[in-house]
Amino acid sequence: MFPGRSAIKWRITFSYVILLVASLVCFLLFRDSLSALFIVSGITVLLIFLLSLYLSSNIAKPLRGLGLKCRDMARGKLELEEESSSLCEINDLLQDFAYMTSSAKQRFEAFLNERRQWIGIVDQMEDGVIISSEEREVQFMNSAAAKILQVSRRESLGHPLVEVVRDYEIVEAVYRCLKTGEQQSKMVRAEGSSLSLRMTAMPLQVPQRPGALVVIQDITELNRVAKSRQEFVSNISHELRTPLASIKAAIETLEDGGIEDKMAAHLFLGKAGVEVDKMTQLIQQLGEIFRIESGSVAFKIELQNIVPLIEEVSQELQIQADRAGLEITVNISTGPLLVLADRNRIKEAIANLLHNSIKFTPPGGNIEISAWQEDSFVAISVADTGIGIPAEDIPHIFERFYKVDKSRSGEGMGLGLSITKHIVLAHGGDIRVESEEGKGATFTIILPGDREG
Amino acid sequence: MPREGFERQLQQLQNKVLFMGSMVEKAITRSIESMKSRNLEAARQLIADDLEINQIRYEIEDDAIQLIATQQPMAADLRTIIAVLNIITDLERMGDHAEGIAKITLMLGDEPPLKPFIDIPRMADRTKHMLRRSLSAFITRDTTLARQICTEDDEVDNLHEQVYRELLVFMLQDVKTISRATYLIWASHNLERMADRVTNICERVVFMVEGKVEEMNVSKY
């Protein structure tokens, strides 16, 4: 009836004009016949009715559809089909609506992307981040927090903070922060994981969602490094002070007239000399470890049989072992074991291991040195029946100045194993340790052998 | 008061039990650490801090009584509150046992250790692990877990027996070790009692969920 698109008001006006003209013509034609006039009026009324029905359905249907789309949008469905109408105004409205939907969708997606990005950043942080609501429930948790607290993130969200964190010291600080609105900081030792944590709870500055932002840092490693440095300083001062005191005592004796007695003078000078040697050795050892660590030591690598070297070391340390009431056995079943190594350095490495075994094995114990071929490598192990190493100390024993039993400060500086490890690594080898506390320890050095076979 | 308010209060009551559980757990750790490192100052501090555990126990008890008086809970809710009242008694006693270990540390003073501490810290670790999971079972109403934890009490009992025999040998060999060895047996016994308390907590969890009282593990000691 109306091809193409046209405005509603013109359609209505046009329809009514046609109707009016048609009615007028009919009235003029049939004005003599009353019944015909009734018929014409009836037809007119019918036409008006049909016209209204057509227009209303054309307007109302798209409007109704629009209403449904609004509801869908409110529910978060932004993927909507585009529709069109033959009515100009309705068509414009539909297009405007489509434009609005697509721009809302773009903005929403931009917002979501930005949100994902922020969550991603917070999630990649090394520090644990938790957001607690005012009702003391976990609203957000990043993966670092889940890892530190050993909980599942999915099972934590929406749960009470105390149920997730299970550490009253942390929880108490968060409660206090929520209550007073003041920042709280604390050092905490976590149960179970034994991690040292530093936590800070600060009030969340979001007006609609008051709560607390909790940041948890794992400072276990930091603490340990600081402690080992502190121990190093105290060890080194102790190690230097002891010989210095002896030297001082010798000098004082000489000053008090001892110098007159030739025999005594000789004795005390000799003692002072020994102490000076001790200090020199200590400083040499320290210098050596720094040099090996920095890679500035040249190694004289040669292909050689390790068996005589092992026998030599064990013989040299036999006296010390006898004094400690220990037995050293060398257990090498097969013939020559060829390794690519610097003779003196490797000897030092094995001697260090033996030395430790002698130090940490109670009298009556056994030390066994074995060596065997492992593919193109040669393994040398030193096993003792000593006090062993606690599992928690094993990862750290190769660190400089690390000592399992801090109270045994008089016995070495904790440098031997560190030197050994650096020597072995510089050879392209490796060092392993197995130990059970109270039952002994086994150190195994792996060295590259004769690759030709 | 509306029902929603009651649910929240009941939740808060359970949260406080978890809070108290963590206090006890840390008290056990600190007691063993003070003993291992012979840190008398830490031991004294722990004895002083036991008051806090007692305080929170009375706080929870007050809350529970108030909840019963004002809300007149029925069935499962009532059982939960009764379970809470029993669990806090067990927790408080565990705190006392930790305090006991700290007192033993003071008695041992700076006497040289008899032997490296291996089994006693192990007992403490097992007990703490049991305690933590028993409270998880309480929160999640997990009776399977509760029943399983009860069976683990045997491990602690066995360790106690091992410590006892080992120390007995020390005493037989050298009479000078008798006082130190006896103190250590007390410490071990304290830990063994703590593990028994955990089984009590587990029994309460089963009572709370299933409504029946069940003796789940009869300790050897």
XYZ file of C-alpha atoms in Angstrom:
674
model
C 0.000 0.000 0.000
C 2.889 2.329 0.849
C 5.978 1.314 -1.043
C 9.305 2.394 0.443
C 9.751 4.092 3.794
C 7.739 7.060 4.851
C 6.963 9.091 7.915
C 4.013 8.002 10.008
C 2.321 11.391 10.015
C 2.251 11.499 6.180
C 0.836 8.002 5.997
C -1.922 8.869 8.421
C -2.684 12.176 6.713
C -2.646 10.507 3.297
C -4.921 7.680 4.400
C -7.418 10.039 5.947
C -7.433 12.316 2.887
C -8.147 9.309 0.633
C -10.885 8.156 2.952
C -12.366 11.615 3.131
C -12.312 11.986 -0.667
C -13.766 8.490 -1.180
C -16.528 9.174 1.385
C -17.319 12.511 -0.228
C -17.555 10.940 -3.687
C -19.795 8.169 -2.374
C -21.960 10.635 -0.530
C -22.431 12.679 -3.698
C -23.175 9.537 -5.774
C -25.557 7.826 -3.341
C -27.110 10.735 -1.489
C -30.642 9.671 -2.681
C -30.472 6.165 -1.344
C -30.382 5.952 2.427
C -29.430 2.274 2.432
C -26.505 2.872 0.099
C -25.379 5.653 2.352
C -25.385 3.266 5.302
C -23.321 0.792 3.321
C -20.792 3.434 2.384
C -20.557 4.632 5.986
C -20.110 1.028 7.086
C -17.323 0.490 4.581
C -15.659 3.738 5.707
C -15.767 2.714 9.350
C -14.353 -0.680 8.400
C -11.556 0.942 6.391
C -10.720 3.273 9.285
C -10.623 0.273 11.595
C -8.295 -1.672 9.288
C -6.050 1.333 8.839
C -5.740 1.836 12.587
C -5.024 -1.843 13.039
C -2.307 -1.746 10.377
C -0.665 1.349 11.826
C -0.831 0.237 15.428
C 0.631 -3.153 14.676
C 3.402 -1.590 12.626
C 4.283 0.764 15.442
C 3.539 -1.378 18.453
C 5.331 -4.564 17.331
C 8.807 -3.057 16.936
C 8.300 -1.070 20.143
C 7.444 -4.252 21.992
C 10.537 -5.905 20.481
C 12.611 -2.985 21.678
C 11.268 -3.427 25.169
C 12.356 -7.064 25.181
C 15.813 -6.087 23.949
C 16.107 -3.581 26.786
C 15.404 -6.392 29.213
C 18.026 -8.599 27.549
C 20.543 -5.785 27.801
C 19.796 -5.330 31.446
C 20.582 -9.005 31.897
C 23.958 -8.428 30.247
C 23.170 -9.786 26.778
C 24.776 -7.371 24.397
C 24.680 -9.525 21.242
C 21.449 -8.298 19.634
C 20.118 -8.829 16.112
C 19.567 -5.761 14.001
C 16.020 -5.158 12.863
C 14.371 -2.723 10.531
C 10.900 -1.324 10.057
C 9.101 0.146 7.097
C 8.098 3.060 9.280
C 10.637 5.818 9.145
C 10.536 6.915 12.772
C 10.471 3.384 14.085
C 13.354 2.474 11.785
C 15.356 5.442 13.057
C 14.601 4.409 16.601
C 15.713 0.835 15.927
C 18.928 2.047 14.347
C 19.653 4.440 17.196
C 19.029 1.619 19.588
C 21.411 -0.652 17.672
C 24.023 2.104 17.733
C 23.543 2.542 21.454
C 23.888 -1.206 22.031
C 27.064 -1.515 20.004
C 28.706 1.471 21.633
C 27.686 0.206 25.097
C 29.126 -3.149 24.114
C 32.407 -1.567 23.047
C 32.684 0.419 26.235
C 31.805 -2.577 28.319
C 34.418 -4.668 26.551
C 37.012 -1.931 26.971
C 36.141 -1.834 30.645
C 36.360 -5.614 30.903
C 39.719 -5.640 29.141
C 41.060 -2.981 31.433
C 39.761 -4.933 34.409
C 41.348 -8.145 33.135
C 44.594 -6.285 32.645
C 44.562 -4.972 36.206
C 43.650 -8.352 37.618
C 46.437 -9.840 35.491
C 48.933 -7.345 36.895
C 47.845 -7.945 40.477
C 47.890 -11.654 39.804
C 51.459 -11.623 38.537
C 52.697 -9.754 41.572
C 55.057 -11.707 43.770
C 53.342 -10.396 46.870
C 50.093 -11.933 48.005
C 47.087 -9.622 47.770
C 43.785 -10.249 49.523
C 40.784 -7.979 49.782
C 38.601 -8.498 52.805
C 35.115 -7.065 52.952
C 33.790 -5.221 55.961
C 32.003 -8.481 56.860
C 35.465 -10.095 57.096
C 35.012 -12.200 53.996
C 37.546 -12.762 51.222
C 36.450 -10.775 48.159
C 39.585 -11.091 46.110
C 42.795 -13.073 46.269
C 45.672 -13.216 43.794
C 47.560 -16.383 42.988
C 50.607 -15.391 45.047
C 48.397 -15.124 48.147
C 46.867 -18.520 47.416
C 50.365 -19.980 47.056
C 51.734 -18.402 50.221
C 48.711 -19.458 52.260
C 48.470 -22.859 50.542
C 44.791 -22.527 49.741
C 42.677 -22.842 46.630
C 41.619 -19.475 45.326
C 38.274 -20.658 44.027
C 37.329 -22.192 47.357
C 38.372 -19.055 49.228
C 36.297 -16.352 47.594
C 33.274 -15.395 49.665
C 34.489 -17.380 52.675
C 35.308 -15.871 56.077
C 38.860 -14.532 56.226
C 39.763 -16.632 59.276
C 38.636 -19.780 57.460
C 40.940 -19.014 54.531
C 43.968 -17.534 56.276
C 43.912 -19.723 59.414
C 46.524 -17.534 61.079
C 45.228 -15.527 63.982
C 48.042 -12.987 63.860
C 47.233 -11.980 60.285
C 43.490 -12.124 60.890
C 43.767 -10.020 64.032
C 45.689 -7.296 62.168
C 43.031 -7.235 59.421
C 40.206 -7.049 61.983
C 41.953 -4.169 63.707
C 42.439 -2.373 60.400
C 38.740 -2.804 59.553
C 37.753 -1.544 62.975
C 40.075 1.441 63.338
C 40.651 2.331 59.683
C 44.368 2.451 60.386
C 47.123 0.613 58.564
C 48.517 -2.438 60.383
C 51.830 -4.165 59.724
C 53.240 -7.321 61.237
C 55.882 -10.007 60.864
C 54.362 -13.462 61.044
C 55.654 -17.027 60.917
C 53.189 -19.093 58.950
C 52.180 -22.436 60.411
C 52.593 -25.449 58.168
C 54.749 -23.785 55.541
C 57.102 -22.205 58.148
C 57.432 -19.159 55.909
C 58.389 -15.804 57.352
C 55.821 -13.301 56.214
C 55.459 -9.580 56.404
C 51.852 -8.502 56.147
C 50.264 -5.106 55.835
C 46.548 -4.433 56.088
C 45.310 -1.058 54.922
C 41.832 0.355 54.704
C 40.390 0.161 51.205
C 39.700 3.647 49.834
C 36.604 2.687 47.854
C 33.528 4.592 49.045
C 30.887 2.016 48.103
C 32.842 -1.031 49.208
C 34.660 -0.459 52.468
C 37.071 -3.214 53.416
C 40.749 -3.928 53.853
C 43.537 -4.523 51.385
C 45.975 -7.101 52.718
C 49.440 -7.449 51.209
C 51.515 -10.459 52.253
C 55.218 -10.686 51.407
C 57.264 -13.837 51.712
C 60.476 -12.648 53.370
C 61.863 -16.090 54.278
C 64.732 -15.835 51.796
C 65.505 -12.229 52.728
C 65.600 -13.136 56.403
C 67.883 -16.058 55.757
C 70.333 -14.027 53.667
C 70.413 -11.275 56.287
C 70.959 -13.857 59.000
C 73.748 -15.629 57.138
C 75.466 -12.286 56.524
C 75.158 -11.443 60.194
C 76.573 -14.831 61.101
C 79.421 -14.331 58.649
C 80.448 -11.081 60.303
C 80.229 -12.589 63.768
C 82.088 -15.738 62.641
C 84.870 -13.887 60.921
C 85.402 -11.574 63.886
C 85.433 -14.590 66.183
C 87.841 -16.512 63.964
C 90.215 -13.564 63.806
C 89.904 -12.574 67.442
C 90.965 -15.970 68.810
C 94.422 -16.113 67.148
C 94.925 -12.403 67.768
C 94.323 -12.950 71.483
C 96.950 -15.720 71.504
C 99.446 -13.509 69.717
C 98.730 -10.664 72.122
C 99.277 -13.018 75.083
C 102.609 -14.183 73.615
C 103.760 -10.599 73.121
C 102.794 -9.666 76.665
C 104.711 -12.640 78.059
C 107.761 -11.614 76.085
C 107.425 -8.004 77.297
C 107.146 -9.116 80.910
C 110.668 -10.470 80.742
C 110.122 -13.624 78.778
C 112.359 -12.238 76.067
C 115.354 -12.690 78.399
C 114.779 -16.419 78.590
C 115.870 -17.582 75.163
C 114.025 -20.905 75.353
C 110.733 -19.335 76.392
C 111.112 -16.553 73.844
C 111.542 -19.125 71.129
C 108.484 -21.043 72.307
C 106.213 -17.999 72.398
C 107.393 -16.671 69.048
C 106.685 -20.110 67.615
C 103.150 -20.044 69.054
C 102.544 -16.587 67.650
C 103.772 -17.838 64.295
C 101.270 -20.721 64.315
C 98.442 -18.292 65.028
C 99.565 -16.001 62.218
C 99.539 -19.038 59.920
C 95.978 -19.832 60.994
C 94.852 -16.327 60.188
C 96.651 -16.392 56.863
C 94.968 -19.684 56.000
C 91.587 -18.275 56.884
C 92.098 -15.212 54.751
C 93.448 -17.352 51.918
C 90.384 -19.558 52.105
C 88.135 -16.542 51.989
C 90.060 -15.069 49.084
C 89.919 -18.379 47.263
C 86.198 -18.734 47.541
C 85.650 -15.229 46.241
C 88.038 -15.918 43.352
C 86.413 -19.242 42.415
C 82.983 -17.687 42.677
C 83.928 -14.822 40.420
C 85.435 -17.315 37.940
C 88.908 -15.781 37.925
C 90.752 -19.006 38.820
C 92.444 -20.939 36.019
C 92.044 -24.714 36.304
C 94.639 -27.117 34.957
C 92.342 -29.812 33.587
C 94.024 -33.100 32.682
C 92.819 -36.612 32.021
C 93.907 -38.702 35.001
C 93.124 -41.702 37.168
C 91.197 -40.640 40.256
C 91.888 -43.822 42.276
C 95.417 -42.992 43.504
C 94.255 -39.477 44.312
C 91.480 -40.813 46.552
C 93.913 -43.144 48.297
C 96.320 -40.272 48.822
C 93.657 -38.064 50.405
C 92.399 -40.817 52.680
C 95.924 -41.541 53.866
C 96.594 -37.892 54.577
C 93.478 -37.611 56.714
C 93.978 -40.968 58.413
C 95.764 -39.351 61.386
C 92.844 -36.984 62.018
C 90.400 -39.866 61.683
C 92.408 -41.983 64.157
C 92.390 -39.124 66.616
C 88.598 -38.896 66.288
C 88.251 -42.667 66.737
C 86.927 -43.211 63.211
C 87.681 -45.718 60.537
C 88.094 -44.728 56.897
C 87.523 -47.407 54.271
C 88.145 -46.958 50.585
C 85.849 -49.033 48.452
C 86.696 -48.977 44.766
C 85.950 -52.213 42.965
C 87.002 -51.547 39.385
C 90.309 -50.481 37.937
C 91.322 -47.019 36.813
C 88.629 -44.346 36.761
C 89.616 -41.588 34.378
C 88.424 -38.064 34.991
C 89.038 -34.673 33.445
C 90.102 -32.640 36.425
C 92.517 -30.282 38.076
C 94.389 -32.611 40.418
C 94.965 -30.211 43.301
C 91.489 -28.731 43.251
C 89.726 -32.071 43.203
C 91.968 -33.304 45.981
C 90.917 -30.264 47.991
C 87.240 -30.949 47.257
C 87.460 -34.577 48.417
C 89.529 -33.580 51.442
C 86.869 -31.038 52.411
C 84.176 -33.721 52.334
C 86.320 -36.117 54.369
C 87.122 -33.374 56.805
C 83.420 -32.684 57.362
C 82.672 -36.364 57.848
C 85.407 -36.603 60.492
C 84.045 -33.504 62.213
C 80.427 -34.641 62.317
C 80.799 -38.341 63.078
C 80.884 -39.473 66.709
C 83.776 -41.762 67.791
C 83.422 -45.377 66.709
C 81.828 -44.366 63.429
C 82.678 -45.236 59.868
C 83.563 -43.219 56.793
C 83.440 -44.918 53.450
C 84.859 -43.481 50.244
C 83.637 -45.098 47.045
C 84.079 -44.326 43.375
C 82.438 -45.755 40.304
C 81.739 -45.110 36.658
C 78.361 -43.596 35.719
C 78.063 -43.505 31.901
C 80.599 -40.926 30.800
C 80.917 -39.590 34.332
C 82.735 -40.733 37.448
C 81.035 -40.565 40.825
C 82.996 -40.241 44.073
C 81.059 -40.551 47.302
C 81.931 -39.953 50.928
C 79.464 -41.614 53.286
C 79.570 -41.338 57.068
C 77.617 -42.607 60.049
C 77.536 -39.182 61.678
C 74.848 -36.893 62.998
C 73.407 -36.197 59.542
C 71.760 -33.067 58.255
C 68.184 -31.985 59.057
C 66.018 -31.994 55.920
C 65.296 -28.277 56.196
C 69.014 -27.439 56.148
C 69.934 -29.568 53.127
C 69.068 -26.907 50.504
C 71.367 -24.420 52.224
C 74.468 -26.382 53.218
C 76.425 -25.366 50.127
C 75.953 -21.698 50.868
C 78.877 -19.695 52.142
C 79.089 -19.533 55.934
C 76.037 -21.722 56.363
C 76.213 -23.856 59.472
C 73.616 -26.382 60.502
C 74.387 -26.117 64.182
C 74.973 -22.456 64.907
C 76.236 -23.199 68.383
C 79.363 -24.959 67.020
C 80.920 -21.639 66.128
C 84.403 -22.719 67.025
C 84.595 -25.340 64.321
C 85.220 -23.734 60.995
C 83.572 -20.976 59.142
C 81.146 -22.904 57.015
C 83.239 -22.416 53.890
C 84.392 -25.964 53.083
C 81.274 -27.235 51.324
C 80.861 -23.995 49.452
C 84.413 -24.217 48.125
C 83.877 -27.887 47.232
C 80.730 -27.124 45.304
C 82.332 -24.307 43.353
C 85.315 -26.483 42.438
C 83.041 -29.291 41.225
C 80.813 -26.944 39.243
C 83.851 -25.317 37.639
C 84.772 -28.805 36.352
C 81.375 -29.139 34.724
C 80.398 -31.674 37.372
C 77.792 -31.757 40.110
C 77.477 -32.537 43.804
C 74.629 -34.371 45.517
C 73.806 -34.995 49.132
C 71.592 -37.513 50.845
C 71.140 -37.537 54.569
C 68.908 -38.675 57.357
C 69.204 -36.831 60.598
C 70.918 -38.960 63.206
C 71.983 -41.620 60.701
C 74.715 -39.995 58.641
C 75.239 -38.225 55.364
C 76.481 -39.167 51.896
C 78.027 -36.602 49.590
C 78.585 -37.592 45.966
C 80.747 -35.674 43.518
C 80.106 -36.301 39.837
C 82.974 -35.459 37.511
C 83.185 -35.636 33.732
C 85.177 -38.718 32.767
C 86.972 -39.861 29.681
C 84.354 -39.260 27.005
C 86.045 -41.547 24.520
C 85.173 -44.417 26.850
C 15.844 -10.779 65.885
C 15.547 -11.983 62.277
C 16.780 -15.404 61.231
C 19.500 -13.890 59.018
C 21.008 -12.239 62.093
C 21.176 -15.587 63.840
C 22.919 -17.240 60.898
C 25.504 -14.492 60.916
C 26.069 -14.744 64.647
C 26.463 -18.497 64.389
C 29.001 -18.015 61.599
C 30.902 -15.488 63.707
C 30.940 -17.929 66.598
C 32.544 -20.575 64.382
C 35.022 -18.032 63.015
C 36.123 -17.309 66.556
C 36.721 -21.015 67.128
C 39.049 -21.035 64.094
C 40.793 -17.972 65.476
C 41.318 -19.691 68.806
C 42.494 -22.838 67.001
C 45.207 -20.835 65.265
C 46.291 -19.367 68.615
C 46.669 -22.867 70.047
C 48.508 -24.086 66.943
C 51.030 -21.252 67.260
C 51.362 -21.877 70.985
C 52.379 -25.491 70.249
C 54.984 -24.312 67.719
C 56.358 -21.728 70.102
C 56.489 -24.187 73.001
C 58.544 -26.684 70.981
C 60.780 -23.979 69.558
C 61.504 -22.545 72.985
C 62.378 -26.052 74.163
C 64.596 -26.806 71.156
C 66.508 -23.547 71.357
C 66.388 -23.461 75.171
C 64.997 -19.947 74.916
C 63.756 -19.291 78.441
C 62.522 -15.815 77.593
C 60.290 -17.199 74.823
C 59.005 -19.855 77.223
C 58.097 -17.207 79.824
C 56.348 -15.144 77.154
C 54.351 -18.188 76.059
C 53.224 -18.859 79.628
C 52.057 -15.235 79.882
C 50.282 -15.420 76.506
C 48.231 -18.437 77.560
C 45.950 -15.933 79.289
C 44.860 -14.690 75.876
C 43.749 -18.182 74.892
C 41.774 -18.460 78.132
C 40.236 -15.058 77.478
C 39.014 -15.876 73.998
C 37.612 -19.132 75.337
C 35.423 -17.217 77.816
C 34.493 -14.737 75.116
C 33.265 -17.534 72.843
C 31.461 -19.162 75.766
C 29.642 -15.896 76.520
C 28.642 -15.486 72.879
C 27.356 -19.061 72.753
C 25.299 -18.691 75.922
C 23.850 -15.438 74.671
C 22.938 -17.060 71.383
C 21.158 -19.909 73.160
C 19.338 -17.518 75.483
C 18.162 -15.067 72.852
C 17.572 -17.304 69.838
C 16.548 -20.601 71.419
C 18.107 -22.602 68.604
C 16.891 -26.115 67.787
C 18.318 -29.308 66.318
C 21.426 -28.796 64.160
C 21.939 -25.193 65.256
C 21.768 -26.151 68.900
C 24.167 -29.039 68.309
C 26.578 -26.646 66.604
C 26.597 -24.360 69.622
C 27.028 -27.288 72.004
C 29.900 -28.567 69.829
C 31.498 -25.117 69.937
C 31.275 -25.097 73.733
C 33.005 -28.458 73.911
C 35.630 -27.704 71.268
C 36.753 -24.530 73.025
C 37.237 -26.494 76.239
C 39.486 -28.926 74.360
C 41.368 -26.079 72.683
C 41.859 -24.321 75.981
C 43.267 -27.490 77.525
C 45.605 -27.893 74.548
C 46.809 -24.355 75.198
C 47.478 -25.385 78.801
C 49.505 -28.371 77.600
C 51.605 -26.047 75.412
C 52.078 -23.850 78.434
C 53.128 -26.992 80.307
C 55.849 -27.646 77.741
C 57.063 -24.063 78.192
C 57.228 -24.670 81.964
C 59.268 -27.809 81.343
C 61.640 -25.690 79.212
C 62.093 -23.427 82.234
C 62.756 -26.454 84.466
C 65.312 -27.833 82.014
C 66.975 -24.425 82.147
C 70.354 -24.421 80.506
C 71.185 -28.023 81.230
C 72.808 -29.685 78.231
C 70.347 -31.498 75.960
C 70.173 -35.263 76.333
C 69.864 -35.875 72.610
C 68.818 -33.972 69.508
C 65.104 -33.193 69.486
C 63.654 -35.288 66.685
C 60.629 -37.263 67.835
C 59.132 -34.594 70.091
C 59.030 -31.951 67.315
C 57.645 -34.661 65.039
C 54.843 -35.345 67.531
C 54.135 -31.610 67.666
C 53.954 -31.401 63.867
C 51.552 -34.342 63.664
C 49.375 -32.886 66.406
C 49.240 -29.468 64.757
C 48.380 -31.050 61.431
C 45.584 -33.030 63.095
C 44.317 -29.933 64.897
C 44.190 -27.787 61.778
C 42.329 -30.434 59.810
C 39.934 -31.209 62.652
C 38.826 -27.575 62.606
C 38.502 -27.728 58.820
C 36.254 -30.760 59.329
C 34.271 -28.707 61.861
C 33.753 -25.835 59.397
C 32.944 -28.034 56.403
C 30.908 -30.581 58.452
C 33.153 -33.309 57.052
C 32.611 -36.379 59.225
C 34.758 -38.605 56.981
C 37.743 -36.360 57.598
C 36.930 -36.199 61.309
C 36.885 -40.011 61.554
C 40.131 -40.287 59.602
C 41.936 -37.822 61.885
C 40.991 -39.942 64.898
C 42.893 -42.899 63.470
C 46.011 -40.711 63.169
C 46.135 -40.380 66.936
C 47.806 -43.801 67.005
C 50.858 -42.369 65.255
C 51.309 -39.811 68.020
C 50.785 -42.535 70.631
C 53.476 -44.642 68.962
C 55.891 -41.745 68.877
C 55.237 -41.130 72.556
C 55.997 -44.743 73.306
C 59.196 -44.517 71.267
C 60.316 -41.386 73.138
C 59.436 -43.051 76.445
C 61.485 -46.186 75.717
C 64.419 -44.207 74.401
C 64.533 -41.976 77.463
C 64.169 -45.004 79.715
C 67.379 -46.369 78.214
C 69.128 -43.086 78.972
C 67.967 -43.250 82.584
C 69.072 -46.870 82.985
C 72.499 -46.080 81.592
C 73.183 -42.935 83.554
C 71.317 -41.897 86.686
C 72.404 -38.298 86.193
C 70.043 -38.066 83.222
C 66.958 -39.049 85.231
C 65.652 -35.557 85.943
C 66.167 -34.316 82.374
C 64.707 -37.480 80.860
C 61.669 -37.273 83.146
C 61.005 -33.698 82.051
C 61.178 -34.764 78.425
C 58.754 -37.628 79.072
C 56.354 -35.061 80.520
C 56.699 -32.915 77.428
C 56.039 -35.927 75.233
C 53.051 -36.854 77.386
C 51.679 -33.329 77.017
C 51.813 -33.685 73.252
C 50.179 -37.081 73.416
C 47.348 -35.576 75.477
C 46.981 -32.766 72.945
C 46.459 -35.274 70.137
C 43.795 -36.959 72.288
C 42.068 -33.606 72.618
C 42.019 -33.369 68.837
C 40.159 -36.680 68.671
C 37.659 -35.189 71.133
C 37.149 -32.301 68.721
C 36.571 -34.796 65.922
C 34.015 -36.658 68.023
C 32.204 -33.360 68.520
C 32.167 -32.757 64.782
C 30.473 -36.127 64.268
C 28.014 -35.306 67.061
C 27.253 -31.948 65.494
C 26.537 -33.405 62.049
C 24.987 -36.767 62.881
C 23.568 -36.050 66.296
C 25.164 -39.063 67.961
C 28.004 -39.324 70.421
C 30.622 -41.809 69.326
C 33.893 -42.768 71.027
C 36.123 -42.948 67.985
C 39.573 -43.713 69.258
C 40.415 -44.956 72.684
C 43.928 -43.815 73.428
C 46.396 -46.251 74.888
C 47.337 -43.719 77.548
